[in-house]
Coordinates of N, CA and C in Angstrom, one line a residue:
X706 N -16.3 13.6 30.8 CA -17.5 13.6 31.7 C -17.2 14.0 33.1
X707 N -16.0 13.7 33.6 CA -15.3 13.8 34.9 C -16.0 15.6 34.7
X708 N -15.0 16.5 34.0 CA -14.8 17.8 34.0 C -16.5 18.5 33.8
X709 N -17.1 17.6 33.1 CA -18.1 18.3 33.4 C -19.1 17.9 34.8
X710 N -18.5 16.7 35.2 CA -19.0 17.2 36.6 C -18.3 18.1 38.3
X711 N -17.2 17.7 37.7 CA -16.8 19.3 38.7 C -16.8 20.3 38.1
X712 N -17.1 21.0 37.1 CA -17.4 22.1 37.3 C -19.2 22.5 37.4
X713 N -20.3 21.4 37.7 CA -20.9 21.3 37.8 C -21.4 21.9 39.5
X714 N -20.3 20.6 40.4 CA -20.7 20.6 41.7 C -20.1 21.7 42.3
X715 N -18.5 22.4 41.5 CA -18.1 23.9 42.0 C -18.7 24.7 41.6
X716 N -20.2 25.0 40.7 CA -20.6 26.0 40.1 C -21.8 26.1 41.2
X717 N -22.7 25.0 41.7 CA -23.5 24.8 43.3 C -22.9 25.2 44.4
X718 N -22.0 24.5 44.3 CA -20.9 25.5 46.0 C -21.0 26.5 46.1
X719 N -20.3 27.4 44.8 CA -20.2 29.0 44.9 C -21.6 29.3 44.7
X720 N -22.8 28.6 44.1 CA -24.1 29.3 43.6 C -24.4 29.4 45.6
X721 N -24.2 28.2 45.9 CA -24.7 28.1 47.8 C -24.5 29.1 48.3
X722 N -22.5 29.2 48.4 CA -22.4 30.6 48.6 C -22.8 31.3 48.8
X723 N -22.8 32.1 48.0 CA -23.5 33.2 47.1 C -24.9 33.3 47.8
X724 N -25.6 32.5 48.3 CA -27.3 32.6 48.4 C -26.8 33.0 49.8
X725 N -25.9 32.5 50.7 CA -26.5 32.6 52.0 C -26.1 34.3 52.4
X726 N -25.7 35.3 51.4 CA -25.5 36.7 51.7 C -26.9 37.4 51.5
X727 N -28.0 36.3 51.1 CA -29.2 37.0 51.2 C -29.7 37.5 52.9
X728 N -29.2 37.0 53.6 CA -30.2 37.4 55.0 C -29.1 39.0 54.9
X729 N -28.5 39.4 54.2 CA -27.8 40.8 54.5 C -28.3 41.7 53.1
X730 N -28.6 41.3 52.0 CA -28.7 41.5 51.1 C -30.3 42.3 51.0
X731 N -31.2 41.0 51.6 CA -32.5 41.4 51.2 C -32.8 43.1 52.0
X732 N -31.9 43.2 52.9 CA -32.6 44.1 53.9 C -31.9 45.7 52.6
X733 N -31.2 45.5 51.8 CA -30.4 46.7 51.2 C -31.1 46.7 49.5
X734 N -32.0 45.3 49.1 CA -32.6 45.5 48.0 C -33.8 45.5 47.9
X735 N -34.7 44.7 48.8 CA -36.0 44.8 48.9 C -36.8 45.1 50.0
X736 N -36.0 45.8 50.9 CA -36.6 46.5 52.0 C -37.5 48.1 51.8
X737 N -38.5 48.4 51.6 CA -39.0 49.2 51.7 C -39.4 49.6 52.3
X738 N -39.7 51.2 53.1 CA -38.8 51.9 52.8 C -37.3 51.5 53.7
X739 N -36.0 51.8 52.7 CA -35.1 51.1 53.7 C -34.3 52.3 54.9
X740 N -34.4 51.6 55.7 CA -34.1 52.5 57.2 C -32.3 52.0 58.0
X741 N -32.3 53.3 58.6 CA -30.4 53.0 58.7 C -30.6 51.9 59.6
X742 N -31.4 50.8 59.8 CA -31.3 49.8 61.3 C -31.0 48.7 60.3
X743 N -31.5 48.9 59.1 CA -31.3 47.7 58.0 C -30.0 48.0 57.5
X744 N -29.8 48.5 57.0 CA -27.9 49.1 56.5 C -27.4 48.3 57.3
X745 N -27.1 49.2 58.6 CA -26.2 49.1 59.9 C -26.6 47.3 60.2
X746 N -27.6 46.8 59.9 CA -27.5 44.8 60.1 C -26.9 44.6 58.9
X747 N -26.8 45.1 57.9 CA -26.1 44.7 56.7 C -24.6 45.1 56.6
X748 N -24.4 46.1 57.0 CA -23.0 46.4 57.6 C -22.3 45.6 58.4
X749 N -23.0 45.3 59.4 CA -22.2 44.2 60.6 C -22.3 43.1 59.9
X750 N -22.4 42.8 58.9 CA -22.8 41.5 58.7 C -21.6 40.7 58.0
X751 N -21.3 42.0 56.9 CA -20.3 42.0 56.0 C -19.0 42.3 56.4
X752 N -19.0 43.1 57.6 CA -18.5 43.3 58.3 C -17.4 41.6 58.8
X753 N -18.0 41.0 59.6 CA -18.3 39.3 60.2 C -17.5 39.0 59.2
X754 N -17.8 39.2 57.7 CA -17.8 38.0 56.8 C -16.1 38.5 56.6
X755 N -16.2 39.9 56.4 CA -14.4 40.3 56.0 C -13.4 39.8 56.9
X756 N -13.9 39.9 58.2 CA -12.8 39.6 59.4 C -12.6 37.7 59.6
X757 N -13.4 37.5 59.0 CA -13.5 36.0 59.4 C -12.6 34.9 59.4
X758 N -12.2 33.6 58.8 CA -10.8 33.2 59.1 C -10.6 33.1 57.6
X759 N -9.2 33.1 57.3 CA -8.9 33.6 56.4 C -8.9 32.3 55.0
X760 N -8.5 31.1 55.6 CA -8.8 29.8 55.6 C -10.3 29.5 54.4
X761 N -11.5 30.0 54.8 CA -12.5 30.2 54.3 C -12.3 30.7 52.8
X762 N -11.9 32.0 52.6 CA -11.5 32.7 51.6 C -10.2 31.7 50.4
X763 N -9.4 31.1 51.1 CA -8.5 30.3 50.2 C -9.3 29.2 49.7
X764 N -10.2 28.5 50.6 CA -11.3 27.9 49.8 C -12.4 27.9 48.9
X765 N -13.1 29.5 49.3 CA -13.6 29.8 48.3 C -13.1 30.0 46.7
X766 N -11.8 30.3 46.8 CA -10.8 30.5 45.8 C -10.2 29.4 45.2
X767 N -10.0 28.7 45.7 CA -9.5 26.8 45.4 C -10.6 26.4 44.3
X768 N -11.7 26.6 44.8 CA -13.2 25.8 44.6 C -13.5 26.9 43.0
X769 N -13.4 27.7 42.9 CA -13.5 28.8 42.0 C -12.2 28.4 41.1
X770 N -11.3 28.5 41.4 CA -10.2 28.0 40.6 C -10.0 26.6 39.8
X771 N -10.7 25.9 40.4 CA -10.9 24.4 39.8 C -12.2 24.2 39.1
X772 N -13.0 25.0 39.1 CA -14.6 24.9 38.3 C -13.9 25.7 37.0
X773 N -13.2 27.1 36.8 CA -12.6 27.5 35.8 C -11.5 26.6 35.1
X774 N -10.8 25.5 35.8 CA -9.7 25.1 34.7 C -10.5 23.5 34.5
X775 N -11.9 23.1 35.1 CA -12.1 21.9 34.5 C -13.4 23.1 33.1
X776 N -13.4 24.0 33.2 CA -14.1 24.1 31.6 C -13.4 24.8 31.0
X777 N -12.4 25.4 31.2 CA -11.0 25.3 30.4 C -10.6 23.9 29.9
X778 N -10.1 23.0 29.8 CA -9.6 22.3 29.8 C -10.5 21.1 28.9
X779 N -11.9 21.7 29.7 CA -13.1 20.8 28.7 C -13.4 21.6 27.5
X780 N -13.3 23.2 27.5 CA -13.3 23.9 26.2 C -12.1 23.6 25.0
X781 N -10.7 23.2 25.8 CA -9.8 22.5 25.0 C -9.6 21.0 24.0
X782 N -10.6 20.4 24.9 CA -11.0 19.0 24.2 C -11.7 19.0 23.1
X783 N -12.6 19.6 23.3 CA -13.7 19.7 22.4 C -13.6 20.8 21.3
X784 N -12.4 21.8 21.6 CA -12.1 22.4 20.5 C -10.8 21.3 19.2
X785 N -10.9 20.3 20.0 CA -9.4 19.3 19.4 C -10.8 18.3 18.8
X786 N -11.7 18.2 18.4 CA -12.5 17.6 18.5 C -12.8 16.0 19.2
X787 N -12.2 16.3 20.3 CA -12.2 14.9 21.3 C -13.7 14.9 22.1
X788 N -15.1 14.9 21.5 CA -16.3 14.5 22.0 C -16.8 15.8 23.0
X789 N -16.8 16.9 22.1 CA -16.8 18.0 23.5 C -18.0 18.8 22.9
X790 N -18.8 20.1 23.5 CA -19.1 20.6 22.8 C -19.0 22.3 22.6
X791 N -18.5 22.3 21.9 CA -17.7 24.0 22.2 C -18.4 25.3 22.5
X792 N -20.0 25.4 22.5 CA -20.5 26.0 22.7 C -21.0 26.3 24.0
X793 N -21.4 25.5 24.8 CA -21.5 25.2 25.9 C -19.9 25.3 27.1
X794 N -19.3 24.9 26.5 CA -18.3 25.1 27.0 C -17.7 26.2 27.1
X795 N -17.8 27.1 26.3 CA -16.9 28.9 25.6 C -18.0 29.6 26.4
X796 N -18.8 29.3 26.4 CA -20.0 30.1 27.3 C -20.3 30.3 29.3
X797 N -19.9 28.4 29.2 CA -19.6 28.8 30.6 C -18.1 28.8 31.4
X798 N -16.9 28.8 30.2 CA -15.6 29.6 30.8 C -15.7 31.5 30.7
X799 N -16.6 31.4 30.0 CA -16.8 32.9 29.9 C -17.9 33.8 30.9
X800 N -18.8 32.6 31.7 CA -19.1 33.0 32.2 C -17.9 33.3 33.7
X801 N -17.8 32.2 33.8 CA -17.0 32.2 35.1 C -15.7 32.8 35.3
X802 N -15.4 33.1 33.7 CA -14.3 34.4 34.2 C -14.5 35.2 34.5
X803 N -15.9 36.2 34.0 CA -16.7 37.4 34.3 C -17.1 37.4 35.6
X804 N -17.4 36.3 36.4 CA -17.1 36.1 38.0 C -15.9 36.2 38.6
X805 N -15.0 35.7 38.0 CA -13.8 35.8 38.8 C -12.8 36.7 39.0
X806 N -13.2 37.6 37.9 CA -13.0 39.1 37.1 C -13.7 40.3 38.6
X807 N -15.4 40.0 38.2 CA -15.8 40.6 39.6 C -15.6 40.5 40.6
X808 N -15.3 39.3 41.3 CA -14.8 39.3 42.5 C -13.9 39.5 42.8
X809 N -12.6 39.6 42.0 CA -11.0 40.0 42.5 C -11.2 41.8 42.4
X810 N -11.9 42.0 41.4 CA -11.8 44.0 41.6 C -12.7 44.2 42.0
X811 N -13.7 43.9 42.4 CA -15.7 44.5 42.9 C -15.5 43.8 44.5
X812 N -15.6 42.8 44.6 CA -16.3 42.2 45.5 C -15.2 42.6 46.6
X813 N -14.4 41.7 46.7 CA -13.2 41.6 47.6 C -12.4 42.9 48.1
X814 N -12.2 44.1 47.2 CA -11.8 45.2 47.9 C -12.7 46.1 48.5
X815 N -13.9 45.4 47.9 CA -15.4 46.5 48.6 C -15.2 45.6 50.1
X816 N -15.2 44.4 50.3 CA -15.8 44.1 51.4 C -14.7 44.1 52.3
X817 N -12.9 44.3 52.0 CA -12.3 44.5 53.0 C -11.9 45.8 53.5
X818 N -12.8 46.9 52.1 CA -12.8 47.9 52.9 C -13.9 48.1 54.2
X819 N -14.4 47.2 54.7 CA -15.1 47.8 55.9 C -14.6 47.1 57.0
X820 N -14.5 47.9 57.9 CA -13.5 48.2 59.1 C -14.1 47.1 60.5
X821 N -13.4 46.6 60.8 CA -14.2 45.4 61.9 C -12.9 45.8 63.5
X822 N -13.0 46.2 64.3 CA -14.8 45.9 64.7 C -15.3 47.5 64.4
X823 N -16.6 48.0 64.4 CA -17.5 48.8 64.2 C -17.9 50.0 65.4
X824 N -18.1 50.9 65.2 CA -18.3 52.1 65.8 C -19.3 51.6 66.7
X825 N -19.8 51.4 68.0 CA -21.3 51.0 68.7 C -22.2 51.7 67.9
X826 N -22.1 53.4 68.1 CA -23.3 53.8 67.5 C -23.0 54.5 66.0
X827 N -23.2 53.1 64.9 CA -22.8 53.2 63.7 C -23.4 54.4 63.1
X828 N -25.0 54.0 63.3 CA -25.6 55.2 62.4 C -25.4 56.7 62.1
X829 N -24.4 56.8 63.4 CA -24.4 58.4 63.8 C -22.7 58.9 63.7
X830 N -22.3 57.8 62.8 CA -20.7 57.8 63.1 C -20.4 58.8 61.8
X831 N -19.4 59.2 61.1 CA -19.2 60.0 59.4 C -19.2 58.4 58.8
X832 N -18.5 57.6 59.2 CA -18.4 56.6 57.9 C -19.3 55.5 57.8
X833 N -20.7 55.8 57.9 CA -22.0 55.4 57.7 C -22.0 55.5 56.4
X834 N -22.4 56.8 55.9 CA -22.5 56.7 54.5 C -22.0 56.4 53.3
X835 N -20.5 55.7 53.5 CA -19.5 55.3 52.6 C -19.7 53.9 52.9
X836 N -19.9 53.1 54.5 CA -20.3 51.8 54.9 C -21.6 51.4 53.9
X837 N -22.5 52.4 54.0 CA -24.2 51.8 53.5 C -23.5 51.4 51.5
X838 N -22.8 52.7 50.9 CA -23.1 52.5 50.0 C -22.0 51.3 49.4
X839 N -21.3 50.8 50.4 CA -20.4 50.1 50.0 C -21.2 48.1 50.2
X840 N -22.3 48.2 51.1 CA -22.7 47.4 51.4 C -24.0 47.3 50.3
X841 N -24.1 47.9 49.5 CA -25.0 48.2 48.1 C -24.7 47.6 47.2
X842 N -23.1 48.2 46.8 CA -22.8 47.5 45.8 C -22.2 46.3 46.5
X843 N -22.3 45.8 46.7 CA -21.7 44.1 47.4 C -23.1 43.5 46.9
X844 N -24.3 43.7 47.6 CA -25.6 43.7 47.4 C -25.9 43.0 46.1
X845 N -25.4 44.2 45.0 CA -25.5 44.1 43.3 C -24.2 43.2 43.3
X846 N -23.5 43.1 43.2 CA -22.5 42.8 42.9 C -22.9 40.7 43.3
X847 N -23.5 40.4 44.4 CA -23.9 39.5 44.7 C -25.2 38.4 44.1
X848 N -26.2 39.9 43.2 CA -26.9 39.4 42.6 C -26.4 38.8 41.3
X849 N -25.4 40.1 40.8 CA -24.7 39.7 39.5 C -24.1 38.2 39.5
X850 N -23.7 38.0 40.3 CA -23.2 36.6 40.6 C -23.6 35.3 40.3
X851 N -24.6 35.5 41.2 CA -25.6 34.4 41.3 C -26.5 34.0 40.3
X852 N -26.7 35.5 39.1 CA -27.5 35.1 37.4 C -26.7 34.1 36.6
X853 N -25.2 34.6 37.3 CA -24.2 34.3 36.2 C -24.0 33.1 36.5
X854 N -23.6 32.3 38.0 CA -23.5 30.8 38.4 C -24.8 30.3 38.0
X855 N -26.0 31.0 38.1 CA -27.4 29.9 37.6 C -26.9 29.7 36.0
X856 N -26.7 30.5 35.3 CA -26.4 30.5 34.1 C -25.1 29.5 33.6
X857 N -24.4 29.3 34.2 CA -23.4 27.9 34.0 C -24.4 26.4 34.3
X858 N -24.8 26.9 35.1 CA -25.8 25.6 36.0 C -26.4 25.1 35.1
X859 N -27.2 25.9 34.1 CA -28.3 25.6 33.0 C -27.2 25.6 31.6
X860 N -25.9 26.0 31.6 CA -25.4 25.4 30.0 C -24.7 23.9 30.5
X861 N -24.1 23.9 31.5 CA -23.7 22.4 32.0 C -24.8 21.4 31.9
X862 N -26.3 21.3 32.2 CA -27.6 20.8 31.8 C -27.4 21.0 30.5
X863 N -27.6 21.9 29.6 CA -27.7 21.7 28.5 C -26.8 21.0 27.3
X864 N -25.1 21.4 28.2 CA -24.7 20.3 27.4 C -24.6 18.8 27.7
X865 N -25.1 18.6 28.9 CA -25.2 17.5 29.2 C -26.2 16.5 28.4
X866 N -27.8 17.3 28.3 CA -28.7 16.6 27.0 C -28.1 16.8 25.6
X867 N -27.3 17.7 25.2 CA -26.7 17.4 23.9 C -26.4 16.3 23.6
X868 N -24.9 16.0 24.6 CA -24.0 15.0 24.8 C -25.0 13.4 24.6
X869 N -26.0 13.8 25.7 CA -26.6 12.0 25.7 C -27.9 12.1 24.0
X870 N -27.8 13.4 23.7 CA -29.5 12.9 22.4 C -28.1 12.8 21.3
X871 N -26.7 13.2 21.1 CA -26.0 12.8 20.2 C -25.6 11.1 19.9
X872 N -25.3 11.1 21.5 CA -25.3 9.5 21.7 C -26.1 8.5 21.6
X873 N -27.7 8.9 21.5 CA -28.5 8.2 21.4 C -28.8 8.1 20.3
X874 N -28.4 8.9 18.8 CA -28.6 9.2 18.1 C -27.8 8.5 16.6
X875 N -26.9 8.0 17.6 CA -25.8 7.2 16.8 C -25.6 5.7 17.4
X876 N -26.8 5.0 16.8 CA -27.4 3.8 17.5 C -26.9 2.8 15.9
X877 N -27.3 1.6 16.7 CA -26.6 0.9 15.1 C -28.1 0.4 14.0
X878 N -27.2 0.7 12.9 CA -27.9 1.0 11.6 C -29.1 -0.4 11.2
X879 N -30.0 -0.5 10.9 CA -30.8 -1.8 10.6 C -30.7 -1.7 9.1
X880 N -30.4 -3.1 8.7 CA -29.8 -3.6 7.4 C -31.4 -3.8 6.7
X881 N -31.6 -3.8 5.7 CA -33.2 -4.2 5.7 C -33.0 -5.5 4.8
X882 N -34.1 -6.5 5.1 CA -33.9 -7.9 4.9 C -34.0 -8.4 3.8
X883 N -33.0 -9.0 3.1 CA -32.3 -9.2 1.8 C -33.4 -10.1 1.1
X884 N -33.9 -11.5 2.6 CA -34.6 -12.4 2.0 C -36.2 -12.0 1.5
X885 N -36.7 -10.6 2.5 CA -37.9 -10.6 1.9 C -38.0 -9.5 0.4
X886 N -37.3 -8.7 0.3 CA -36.8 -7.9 -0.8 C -36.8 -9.0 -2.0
X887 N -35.8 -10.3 -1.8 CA -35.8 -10.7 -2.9 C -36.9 -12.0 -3.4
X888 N -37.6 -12.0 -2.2 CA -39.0 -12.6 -1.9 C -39.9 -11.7 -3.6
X889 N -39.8 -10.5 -3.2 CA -40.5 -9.3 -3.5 C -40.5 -9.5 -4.9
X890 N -39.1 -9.4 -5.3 CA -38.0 -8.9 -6.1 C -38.8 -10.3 -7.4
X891 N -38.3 -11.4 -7.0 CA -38.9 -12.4 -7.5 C -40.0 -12.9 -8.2
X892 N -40.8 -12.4 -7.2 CA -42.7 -12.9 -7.4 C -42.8 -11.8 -8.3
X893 N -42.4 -10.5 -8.4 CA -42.8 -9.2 -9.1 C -42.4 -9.5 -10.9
X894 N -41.0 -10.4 -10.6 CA -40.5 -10.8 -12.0 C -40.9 -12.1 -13.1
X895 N -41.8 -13.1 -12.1 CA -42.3 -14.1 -12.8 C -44.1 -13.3 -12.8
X896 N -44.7 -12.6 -12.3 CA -46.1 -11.9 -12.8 C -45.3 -11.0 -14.0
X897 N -44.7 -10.5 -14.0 CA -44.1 -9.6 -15.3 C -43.9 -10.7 -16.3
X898 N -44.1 -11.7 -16.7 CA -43.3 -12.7 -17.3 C -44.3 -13.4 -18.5
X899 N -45.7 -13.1 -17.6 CA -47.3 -13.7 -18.2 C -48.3 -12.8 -18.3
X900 N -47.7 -12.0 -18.9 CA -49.1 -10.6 -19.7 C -50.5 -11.2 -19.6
X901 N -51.1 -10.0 -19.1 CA -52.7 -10.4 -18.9 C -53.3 -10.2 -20.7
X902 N -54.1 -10.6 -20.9 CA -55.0 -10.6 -22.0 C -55.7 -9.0 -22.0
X903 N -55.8 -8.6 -23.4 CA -56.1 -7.4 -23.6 C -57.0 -6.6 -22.8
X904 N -57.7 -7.6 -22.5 CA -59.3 -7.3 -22.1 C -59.5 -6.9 -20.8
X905 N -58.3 -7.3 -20.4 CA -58.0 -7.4 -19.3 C -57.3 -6.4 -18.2
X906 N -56.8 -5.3 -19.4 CA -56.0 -4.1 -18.9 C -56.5 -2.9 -18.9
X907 N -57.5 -2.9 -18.2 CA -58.5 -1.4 -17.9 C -57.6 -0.9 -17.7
X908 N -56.3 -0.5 -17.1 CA -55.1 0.5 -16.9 C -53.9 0.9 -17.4
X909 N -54.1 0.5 -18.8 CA -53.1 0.6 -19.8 C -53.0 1.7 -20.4
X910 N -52.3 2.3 -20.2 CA -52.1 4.0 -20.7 C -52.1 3.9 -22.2
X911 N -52.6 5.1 -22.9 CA -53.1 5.3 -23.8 C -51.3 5.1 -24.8
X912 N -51.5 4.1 -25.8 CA -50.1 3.8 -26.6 C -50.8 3.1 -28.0
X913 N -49.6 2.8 -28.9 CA -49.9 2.2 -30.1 C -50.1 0.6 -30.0
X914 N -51.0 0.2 -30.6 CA -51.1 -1.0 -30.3 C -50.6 -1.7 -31.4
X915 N -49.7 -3.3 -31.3 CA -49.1 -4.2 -31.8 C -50.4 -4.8 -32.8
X916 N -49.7 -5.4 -33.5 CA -50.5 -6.4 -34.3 C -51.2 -7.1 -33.6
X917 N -50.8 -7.9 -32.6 CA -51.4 -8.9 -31.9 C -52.2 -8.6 -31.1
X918 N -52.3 -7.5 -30.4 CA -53.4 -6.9 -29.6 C -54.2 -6.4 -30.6
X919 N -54.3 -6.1 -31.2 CA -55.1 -5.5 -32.5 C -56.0 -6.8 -32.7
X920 N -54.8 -7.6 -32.9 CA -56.2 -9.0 -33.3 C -57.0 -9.8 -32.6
X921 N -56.4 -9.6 -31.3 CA -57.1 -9.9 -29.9 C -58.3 -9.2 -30.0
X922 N -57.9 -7.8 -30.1 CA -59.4 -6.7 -30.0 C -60.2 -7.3 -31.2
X923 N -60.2 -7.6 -32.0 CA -61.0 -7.6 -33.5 C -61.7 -9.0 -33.1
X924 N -60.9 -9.9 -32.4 CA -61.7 -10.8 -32.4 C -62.7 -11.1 -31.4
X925 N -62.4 -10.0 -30.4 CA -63.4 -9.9 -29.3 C -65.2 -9.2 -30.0
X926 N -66.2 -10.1 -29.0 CA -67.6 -9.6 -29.7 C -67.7 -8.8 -29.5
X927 N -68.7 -7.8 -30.1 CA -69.1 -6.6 -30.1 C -70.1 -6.5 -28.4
X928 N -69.9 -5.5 -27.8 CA -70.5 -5.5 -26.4 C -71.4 -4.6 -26.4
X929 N -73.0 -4.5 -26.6 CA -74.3 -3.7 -26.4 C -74.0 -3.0 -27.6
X930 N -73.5 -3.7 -28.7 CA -74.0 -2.8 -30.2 C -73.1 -1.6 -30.8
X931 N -71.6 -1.8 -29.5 CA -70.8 -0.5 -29.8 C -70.0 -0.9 -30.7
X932 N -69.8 -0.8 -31.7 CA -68.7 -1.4 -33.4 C -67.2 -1.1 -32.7
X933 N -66.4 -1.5 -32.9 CA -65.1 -1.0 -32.7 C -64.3 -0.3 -32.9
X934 N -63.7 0.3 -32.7 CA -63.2 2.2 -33.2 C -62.7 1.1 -34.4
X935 N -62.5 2.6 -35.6 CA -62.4 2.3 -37.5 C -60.6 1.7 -37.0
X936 N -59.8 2.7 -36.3 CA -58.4 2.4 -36.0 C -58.0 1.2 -35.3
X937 N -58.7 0.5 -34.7 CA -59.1 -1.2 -34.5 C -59.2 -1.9 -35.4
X938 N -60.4 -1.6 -36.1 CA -60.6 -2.8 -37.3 C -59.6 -2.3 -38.5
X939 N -58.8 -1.0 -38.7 CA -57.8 -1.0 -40.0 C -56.6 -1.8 -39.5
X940 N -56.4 -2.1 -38.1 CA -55.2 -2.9 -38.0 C -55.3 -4.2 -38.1
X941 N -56.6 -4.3 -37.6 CA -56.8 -6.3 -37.9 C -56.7 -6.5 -39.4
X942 N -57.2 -5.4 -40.4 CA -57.6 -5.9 -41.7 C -56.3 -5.7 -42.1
X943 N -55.3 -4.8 -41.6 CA -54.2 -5.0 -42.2 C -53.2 -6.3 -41.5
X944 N -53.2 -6.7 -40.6 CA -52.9 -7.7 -40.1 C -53.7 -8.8 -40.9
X945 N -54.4 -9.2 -40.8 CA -54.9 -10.0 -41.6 C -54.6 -10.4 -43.1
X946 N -54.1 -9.4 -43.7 CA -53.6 -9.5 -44.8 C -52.4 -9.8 -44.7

């Protein structure tokens, strides 16, 4: 449970991260039409972020490094079958290596290729155009990110309702009660014990009848003048003999 909550609360850190490169971001994906004043804010920005203390970056890396080995480690358990669930787990070490993948070759050489400090008048300098498109893909590369951390965020939720509807699910068993069963059991076998009278069994499926019901019937009166079937009265008369 531990491992699935840090890599729960390292998968929010980096997702936080990750969001606050929107005030540089929006101006390079949803700026229409986009103009070199928006670049060149998105350039200095990234700019800031490359030069920054270096401290920062070992942390972002610590934090990233420990969200991958607690679902490593939880994908290990659960593949030994110690209470785990492997799908959830294989899914979100897989996502988070495909992060950690991007950022060591995509992210991090894009953004320390830009040069700090900056030309005053950027827009007009040659390495504008290699700055804007390098501040693009950081851009994408940032979005990629952030689908992929929401996407751990939502299998860690999900295995988390597995985990608790399996456990809820395995609740203890109810015995069913011996005394009213044999309550049941009982009364069912002393009425089986005292046969009703012939006359008596409107629900008696169609079968051969015994002597003795035979003479039961024969001796019963005739009811509104209807004679008794011939196969009735040949059993009594042979009974009777």
């Amino acid at each position: 449970m531990w491992r699935n909550a840090i890599t729960t609360i390292t998968t929010c850190f980096l997702l936080g991260t990750t969001f606050t490169h929107w005030i540089a971001d929006h101006n390079v994906l949803w700026r229409s039409p986009l103009t070199p004043a928006a670049l060149e804010t998105s350039i200095r920005y990234y700019a800031l972020v490359g030069s920054g203390v270096s401290a920062l970056g070992w942390v972002y890396l610590g934090v990233g490094a420990a969200s991958i080995l607690a679902a490593a480690t939880r994908l290990v358990t659960g593949w030994r079958g110690q209470s785990g669930e492997v799908l959830f787990d294989g899914a979100s070490l897989l996502l988070l290596s495909s992060i950690a993948y991007n950022q060591a070759f995509e992210v991090f050489p894009t953004l320390h290729s830009i040069p700090s400090p900056l030309p005053a008048h950027l827009t007009e300098s040659e390495s504008f155009g290699p700055l804007a498109t390098a501040v693009r893909d950081l851009a994408n590369d940032n979005i990629i990110t952030a689908v992929m951390l929401t996407g751990v965020v939502f299998l860690q939720a999900g295995r988390s309702y597995a985990t608790r509807t399996s456990s809820e699910g395995d609740g203890p068993v109810m015995m069913p009660d011996t005394t009213q069963s044999s309550a049941l059991s009982s009364s069912a076998s002393s009425s089986s014990g005292t046969p009703k009278p012939v006359s008596e069994r409107h629900a008696t499926p169609f079968r051969e009848l015994t002597e003795d019901e035979a003479m039961e019937i024969a001796m019963l009166p005739e009811s509104n003048g209807v004679p008794q079937p011939r196969r009735v009265q040949k059993l009594a008369h042979k009974s009777a003999k």
